[in-house]
XYZ file of C-alpha atoms in Angstrom:
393
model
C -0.853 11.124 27.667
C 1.154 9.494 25.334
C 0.843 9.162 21.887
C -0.134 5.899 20.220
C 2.303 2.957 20.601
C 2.504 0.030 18.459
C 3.008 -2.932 19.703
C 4.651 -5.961 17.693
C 1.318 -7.684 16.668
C -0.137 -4.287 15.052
C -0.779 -3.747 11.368
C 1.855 -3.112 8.961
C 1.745 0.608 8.217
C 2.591 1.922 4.682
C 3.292 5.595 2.597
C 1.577 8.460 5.092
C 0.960 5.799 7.664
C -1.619 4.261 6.553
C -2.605 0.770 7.611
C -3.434 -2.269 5.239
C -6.843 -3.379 7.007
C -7.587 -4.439 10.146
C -6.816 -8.257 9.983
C -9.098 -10.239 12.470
C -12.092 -7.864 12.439
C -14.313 -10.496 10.898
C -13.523 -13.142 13.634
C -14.402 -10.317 16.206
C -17.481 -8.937 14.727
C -18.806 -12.525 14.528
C -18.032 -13.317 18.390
C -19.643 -10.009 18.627
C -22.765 -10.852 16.366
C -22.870 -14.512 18.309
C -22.900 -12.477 21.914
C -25.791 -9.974 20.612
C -27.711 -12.778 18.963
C -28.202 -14.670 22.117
C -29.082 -11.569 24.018
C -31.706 -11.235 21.405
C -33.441 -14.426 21.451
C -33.287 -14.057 25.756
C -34.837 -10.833 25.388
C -37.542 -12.672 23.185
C -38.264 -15.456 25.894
C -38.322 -12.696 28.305
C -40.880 -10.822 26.564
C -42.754 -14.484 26.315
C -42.478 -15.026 30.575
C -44.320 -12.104 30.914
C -47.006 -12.680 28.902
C -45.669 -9.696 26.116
C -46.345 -9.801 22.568
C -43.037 -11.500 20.146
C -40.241 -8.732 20.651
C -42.012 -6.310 22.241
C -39.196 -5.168 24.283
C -37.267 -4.749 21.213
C -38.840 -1.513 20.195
C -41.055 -0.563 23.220
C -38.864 -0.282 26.090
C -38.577 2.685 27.916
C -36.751 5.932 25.307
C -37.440 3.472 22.494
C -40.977 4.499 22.707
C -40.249 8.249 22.679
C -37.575 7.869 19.497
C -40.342 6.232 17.108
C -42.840 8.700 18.302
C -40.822 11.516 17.088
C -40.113 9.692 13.822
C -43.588 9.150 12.817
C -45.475 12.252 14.100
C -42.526 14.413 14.410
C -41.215 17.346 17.489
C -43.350 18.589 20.044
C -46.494 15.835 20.021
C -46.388 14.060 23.179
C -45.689 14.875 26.754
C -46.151 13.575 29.706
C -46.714 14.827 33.548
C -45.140 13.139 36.194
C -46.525 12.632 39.474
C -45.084 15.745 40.835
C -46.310 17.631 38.176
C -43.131 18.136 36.034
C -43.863 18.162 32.411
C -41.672 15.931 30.284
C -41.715 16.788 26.145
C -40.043 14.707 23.075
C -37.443 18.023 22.914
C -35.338 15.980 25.876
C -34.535 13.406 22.647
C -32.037 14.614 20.143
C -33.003 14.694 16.426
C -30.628 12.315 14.165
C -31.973 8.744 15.709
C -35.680 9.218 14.503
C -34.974 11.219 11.644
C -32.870 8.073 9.650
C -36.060 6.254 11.156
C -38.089 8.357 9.056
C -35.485 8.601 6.193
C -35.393 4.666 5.857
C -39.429 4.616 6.607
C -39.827 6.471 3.016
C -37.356 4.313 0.941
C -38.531 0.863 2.314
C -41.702 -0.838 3.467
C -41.278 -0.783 6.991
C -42.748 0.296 10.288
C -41.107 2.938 12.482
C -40.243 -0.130 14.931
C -38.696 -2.147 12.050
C -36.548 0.912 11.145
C -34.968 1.825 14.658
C -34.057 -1.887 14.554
C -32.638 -2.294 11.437
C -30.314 1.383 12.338
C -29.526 0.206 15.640
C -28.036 -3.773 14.897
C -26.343 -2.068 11.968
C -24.882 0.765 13.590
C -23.674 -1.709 16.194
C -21.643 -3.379 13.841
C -20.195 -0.554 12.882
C -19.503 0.520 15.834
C -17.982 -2.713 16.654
C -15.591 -2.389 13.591
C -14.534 1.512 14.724
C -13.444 0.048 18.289
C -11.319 -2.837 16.638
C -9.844 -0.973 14.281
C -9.077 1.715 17.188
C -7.586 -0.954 19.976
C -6.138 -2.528 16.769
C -3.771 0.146 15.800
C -2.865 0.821 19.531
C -2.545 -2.899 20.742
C -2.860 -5.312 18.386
C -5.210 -8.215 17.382
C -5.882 -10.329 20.433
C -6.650 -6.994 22.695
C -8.972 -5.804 19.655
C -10.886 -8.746 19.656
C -11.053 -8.831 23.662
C -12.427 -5.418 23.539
C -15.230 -5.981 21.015
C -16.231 -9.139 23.347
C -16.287 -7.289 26.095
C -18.829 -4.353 24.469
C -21.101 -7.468 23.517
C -20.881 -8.871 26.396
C -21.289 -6.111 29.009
C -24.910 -6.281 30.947
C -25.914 -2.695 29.836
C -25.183 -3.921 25.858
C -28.647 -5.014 26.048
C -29.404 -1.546 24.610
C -27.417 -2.393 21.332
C -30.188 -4.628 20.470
C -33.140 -2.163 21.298
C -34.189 0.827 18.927
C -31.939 3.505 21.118
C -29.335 5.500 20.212
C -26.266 3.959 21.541
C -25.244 1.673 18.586
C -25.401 5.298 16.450
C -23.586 7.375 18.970
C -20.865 4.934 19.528
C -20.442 4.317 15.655
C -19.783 7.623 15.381
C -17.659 8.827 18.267
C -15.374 5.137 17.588
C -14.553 6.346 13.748
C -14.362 10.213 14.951
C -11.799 8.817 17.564
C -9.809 6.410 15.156
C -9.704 9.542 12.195
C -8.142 11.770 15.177
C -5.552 9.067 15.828
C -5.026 9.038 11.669
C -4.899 13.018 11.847
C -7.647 13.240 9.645
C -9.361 15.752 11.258
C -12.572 16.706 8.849
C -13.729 13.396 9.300
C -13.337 13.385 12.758
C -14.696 17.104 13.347
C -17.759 16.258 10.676
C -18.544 12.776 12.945
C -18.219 14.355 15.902
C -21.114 16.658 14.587
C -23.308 13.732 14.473
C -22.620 12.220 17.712
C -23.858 15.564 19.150
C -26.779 15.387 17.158
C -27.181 11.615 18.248
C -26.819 12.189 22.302
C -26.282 14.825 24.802
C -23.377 13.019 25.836
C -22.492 14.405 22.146
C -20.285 16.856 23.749
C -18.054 14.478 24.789
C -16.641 13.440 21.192
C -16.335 17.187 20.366
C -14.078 17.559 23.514
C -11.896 14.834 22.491
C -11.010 16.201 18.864
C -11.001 19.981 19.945
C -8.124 18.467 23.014
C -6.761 16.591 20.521
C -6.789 19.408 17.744
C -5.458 21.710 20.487
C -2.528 18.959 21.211
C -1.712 18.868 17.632
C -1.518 22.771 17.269
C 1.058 22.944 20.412
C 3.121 20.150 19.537
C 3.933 22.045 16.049
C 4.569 25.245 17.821
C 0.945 26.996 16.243
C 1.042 25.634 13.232
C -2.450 24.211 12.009
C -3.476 23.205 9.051
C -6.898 24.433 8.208
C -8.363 21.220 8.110
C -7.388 20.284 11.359
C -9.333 24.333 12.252
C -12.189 23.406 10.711
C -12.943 19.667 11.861
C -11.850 20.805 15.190
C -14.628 24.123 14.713
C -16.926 21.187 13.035
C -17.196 18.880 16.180
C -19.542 20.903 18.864
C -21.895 22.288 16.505
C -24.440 19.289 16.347
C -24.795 19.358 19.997
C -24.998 23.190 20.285
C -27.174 23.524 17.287
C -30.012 21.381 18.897
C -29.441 22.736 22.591
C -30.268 26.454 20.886
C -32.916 24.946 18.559
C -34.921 23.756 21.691
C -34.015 27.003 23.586
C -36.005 28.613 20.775
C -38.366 26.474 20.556
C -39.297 26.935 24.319
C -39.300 31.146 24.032
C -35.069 30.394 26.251
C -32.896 30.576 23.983
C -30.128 29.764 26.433
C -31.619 28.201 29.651
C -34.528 26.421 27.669
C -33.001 22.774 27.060
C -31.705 22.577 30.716
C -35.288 23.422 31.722
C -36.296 20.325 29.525
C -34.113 18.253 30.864
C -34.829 19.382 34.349
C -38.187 18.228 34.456
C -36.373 14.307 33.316
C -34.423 15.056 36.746
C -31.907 15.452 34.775
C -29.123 18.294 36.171
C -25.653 18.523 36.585
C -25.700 18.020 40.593
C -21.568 17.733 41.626
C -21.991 18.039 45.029
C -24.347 15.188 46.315
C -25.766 13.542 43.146
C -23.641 10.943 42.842
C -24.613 10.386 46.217
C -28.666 11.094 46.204
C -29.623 7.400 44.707
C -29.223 6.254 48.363
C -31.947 8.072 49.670
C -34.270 7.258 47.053
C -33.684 3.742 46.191
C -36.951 1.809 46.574
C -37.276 -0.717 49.018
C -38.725 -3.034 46.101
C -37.637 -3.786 42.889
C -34.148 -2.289 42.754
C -32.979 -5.521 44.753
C -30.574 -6.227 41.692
C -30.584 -3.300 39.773
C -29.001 -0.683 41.978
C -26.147 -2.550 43.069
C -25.463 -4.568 39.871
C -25.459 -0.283 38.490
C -23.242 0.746 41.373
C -20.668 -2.171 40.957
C -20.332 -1.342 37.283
C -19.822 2.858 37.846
C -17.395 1.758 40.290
C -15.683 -0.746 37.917
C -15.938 1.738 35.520
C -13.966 4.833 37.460
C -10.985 1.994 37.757
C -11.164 1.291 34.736
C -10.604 4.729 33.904
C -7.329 5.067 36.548
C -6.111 2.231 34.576
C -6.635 3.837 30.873
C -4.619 6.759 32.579
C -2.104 4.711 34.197
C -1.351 2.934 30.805
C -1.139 6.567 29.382
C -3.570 5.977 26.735
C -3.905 8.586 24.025
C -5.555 12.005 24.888
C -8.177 11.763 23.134
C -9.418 8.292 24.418
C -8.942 9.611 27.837
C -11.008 12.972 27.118
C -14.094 11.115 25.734
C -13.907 8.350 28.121
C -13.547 11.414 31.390
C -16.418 13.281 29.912
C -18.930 10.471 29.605
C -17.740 8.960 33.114
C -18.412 12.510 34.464
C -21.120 12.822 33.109
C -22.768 9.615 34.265
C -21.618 10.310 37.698
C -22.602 13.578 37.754
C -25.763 13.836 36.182
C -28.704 13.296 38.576
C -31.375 10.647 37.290
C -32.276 6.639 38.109
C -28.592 5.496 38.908
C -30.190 1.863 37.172
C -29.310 4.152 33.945
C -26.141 5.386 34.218
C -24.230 1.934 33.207
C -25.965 2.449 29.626
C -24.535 5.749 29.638
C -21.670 4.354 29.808
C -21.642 1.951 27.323
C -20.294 4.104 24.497
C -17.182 4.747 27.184
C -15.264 1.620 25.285
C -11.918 2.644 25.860
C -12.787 2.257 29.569
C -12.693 -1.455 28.593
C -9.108 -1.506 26.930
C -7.199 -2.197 30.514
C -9.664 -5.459 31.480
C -9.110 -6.767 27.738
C -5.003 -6.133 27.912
C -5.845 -8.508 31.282
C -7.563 -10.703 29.334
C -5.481 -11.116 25.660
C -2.641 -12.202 28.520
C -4.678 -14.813 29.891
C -6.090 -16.311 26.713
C -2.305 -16.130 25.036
C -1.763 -19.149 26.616
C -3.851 -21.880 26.420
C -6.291 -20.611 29.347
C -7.390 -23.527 31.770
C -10.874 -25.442 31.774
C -11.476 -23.058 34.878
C -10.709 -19.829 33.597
C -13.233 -20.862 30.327
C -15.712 -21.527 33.089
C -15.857 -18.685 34.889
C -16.174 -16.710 31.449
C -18.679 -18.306 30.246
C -20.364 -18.579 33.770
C -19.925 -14.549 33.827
C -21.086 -14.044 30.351
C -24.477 -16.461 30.867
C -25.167 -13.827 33.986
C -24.374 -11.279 32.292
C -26.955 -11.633 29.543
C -29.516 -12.757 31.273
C -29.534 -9.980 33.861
C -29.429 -7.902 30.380
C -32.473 -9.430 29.598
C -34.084 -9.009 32.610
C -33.307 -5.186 32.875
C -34.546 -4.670 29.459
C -37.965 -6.758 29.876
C -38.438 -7.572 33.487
C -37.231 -5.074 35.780
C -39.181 -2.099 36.813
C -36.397 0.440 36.961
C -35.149 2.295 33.419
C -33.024 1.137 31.323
């Protein structure tokens, strides 16, 4: 993979390469905020069609329910036993989410619900700002703002306006990823940390700064500064901290979390998982679900030839691989794996290079129509996953 190259339109870089802003990120977080806002008030109406108190699915839909538990009353309070008589437990659900819950809970008068909200729309504008300033500095303006409509406008982006933990995880694996591509590696080794305190898929930001660390370390023949060391040291431990905490906690130090996740049918199955959904998709209800999910996975392996193709920069590969690997691979309702995905932005940089092309020029009255057509569907079936449909989200 190359390294990053700038194209024309990119910032102006100064002393030690550092770049004067990102101009344009306002007019990109504000088609972002626009996107999200409508999903919001469909969501709402949803919620009112079936007969749901204002918002409901806001805060109580699906892991949203098992986050705010675990900020009010804490680890190891609820379970739950399935019909075939696995036992699911709140250790599945890493710890940072629900803990700023609680942390914002004791400075201001709100409920738990109120909380995850408030974290979740702001860490989505955050997150919104680390992916322009990343496709920014690689590509320029017009592709920044194409990616940062596309990650609004993406069916699974419904979750960006629930209380789960994607807006955090992907605010902090975009900044990790931008500080690796500025070589600042503490930040990007201390962010990483979060992210794997955020999500399992945590791991996947620590393998794209230890790659990239490693990179760094064989382009200068050894040589490593001990910053770049420690922030490449920094990055797994969030993730493997909590894996061995709830390894403890269940009396296995080292099998225990897989056993948790096991009973969430939740296992690394390579050889026929990807496969498996076929068998058990329900005759009813999964109508739209399962193949709107398969189209995107598919979409989203493409996508991921393309980001190759384009030789993108290691460590936007590495995170993107890992999280499509993991979504693949990973057994569990395929209706989920497109929100695992969702953090996977860079997988969106080859359809918005398509798109800045098209849009250069003044794009014709059809080609607005059919993005607007596909961005109407696209947030209502976002709506309807989130508050209608029976499968998770």
């Amino acid at each position: 993979m190359s390294p990053a190259v700038r194209p024309p339109d990119s910032p102006r870089e100064t002393g030690r390469g550092r770049v004067q802003g990102a101009p344009g990120v306002l007019r990109a977080l504000a088609v972002f905020a626009a996107v999200r806002f409508t999903g919001v008030v469909l969501l709402i109406v949803a919620d009112g069609l079936a007969g749901r108190p204002f918002g409901k699915s806001l805060v109580h839909a699906w892991d949203s329910v098992w986050y705010l538990h675990i900020a009010e009353h804490g680890y190891g309070t609820q379970l739950r036993i399935t019909s075939t008589g696995a036992v699911q437990t709140d250790w599945a659900f890493f710890p940072l989410y629900p803990a700023l819950i609680r942390a914002l809970c004791g400075v201001l008068p709100l409920t738990a619900g109120q909380a995850g909200l408030l974290i979740s729309w702001s860490c989505a504008g955050i997150a919104g700002y680390g992916i322009y300033a990343i496709v920014h500095h690689l590509h320029g303006r017009t592709v920044a703002t194409a990616v940062v409509a596309l990650w609004a406008v993406v069916p699974q982006s419904v979750a960006l306006t629930l209380a789960y933990t994607e807006p955090l995880f992907t605010a902090c694996a975009a900044w990790a990823l931008y500080a690796v591509l500025r070589h600042r590696w503490l930040a990007a080794g201390s962010l990483a940390l979060l992210a794997g305190l955020t999500r399992p898929t945590g791991i996947a930001v620590a393998a794209a700064v230890a790659t990239a660390a490693a990179h760094e370390v064989v382009r200068r023949r050894g040589r490593a500064s001990p910053g770049l060391l420690v922030g490449a040291a920094l990055g797994p431990l969030g993730w493997a901290g909590y894996v061995l905490w709830v390894g403890r906690q269940t009396g296995d130090l080292w099998h225990g979390y897989l056993r948790v996740q096991s009973a969430w049918n939740s296992r690394l199955d390579l050889s026929v998982g990807p496969l498996r959904f076929l068998e058990s998709m329900p005759l009813q209800g999964s109508w739209v679900t399962y193949p709107v999910s398969v189209v995107l996975v598919v979409a989203a392996i493409v996508s991921f030839c393309l980001l190759c193709q384009d030789r993108a920069p290691l460590p936007l590969v590495v995170f993107a691989g890992v999280l499509l690997l993991m979504a693949v691979a990973v057994s569990g309702p395929f209706s989920s794996k497109p929100r695992f995905l969702l953090p996977a932005f860079p997988l969106l940089i080859p359809p918005a290079r398509t798109l800045a092309r098209v849009w250069r020029s003044p794009p014709s009255p059809r080609v607005r129509l059919v993005c607007g057509g596909l961005t109407t569907v696209s947030l209502l079936y976002g709506a309807y996953l989130a508050a209608l449909a029976g499968q998770p989200l």
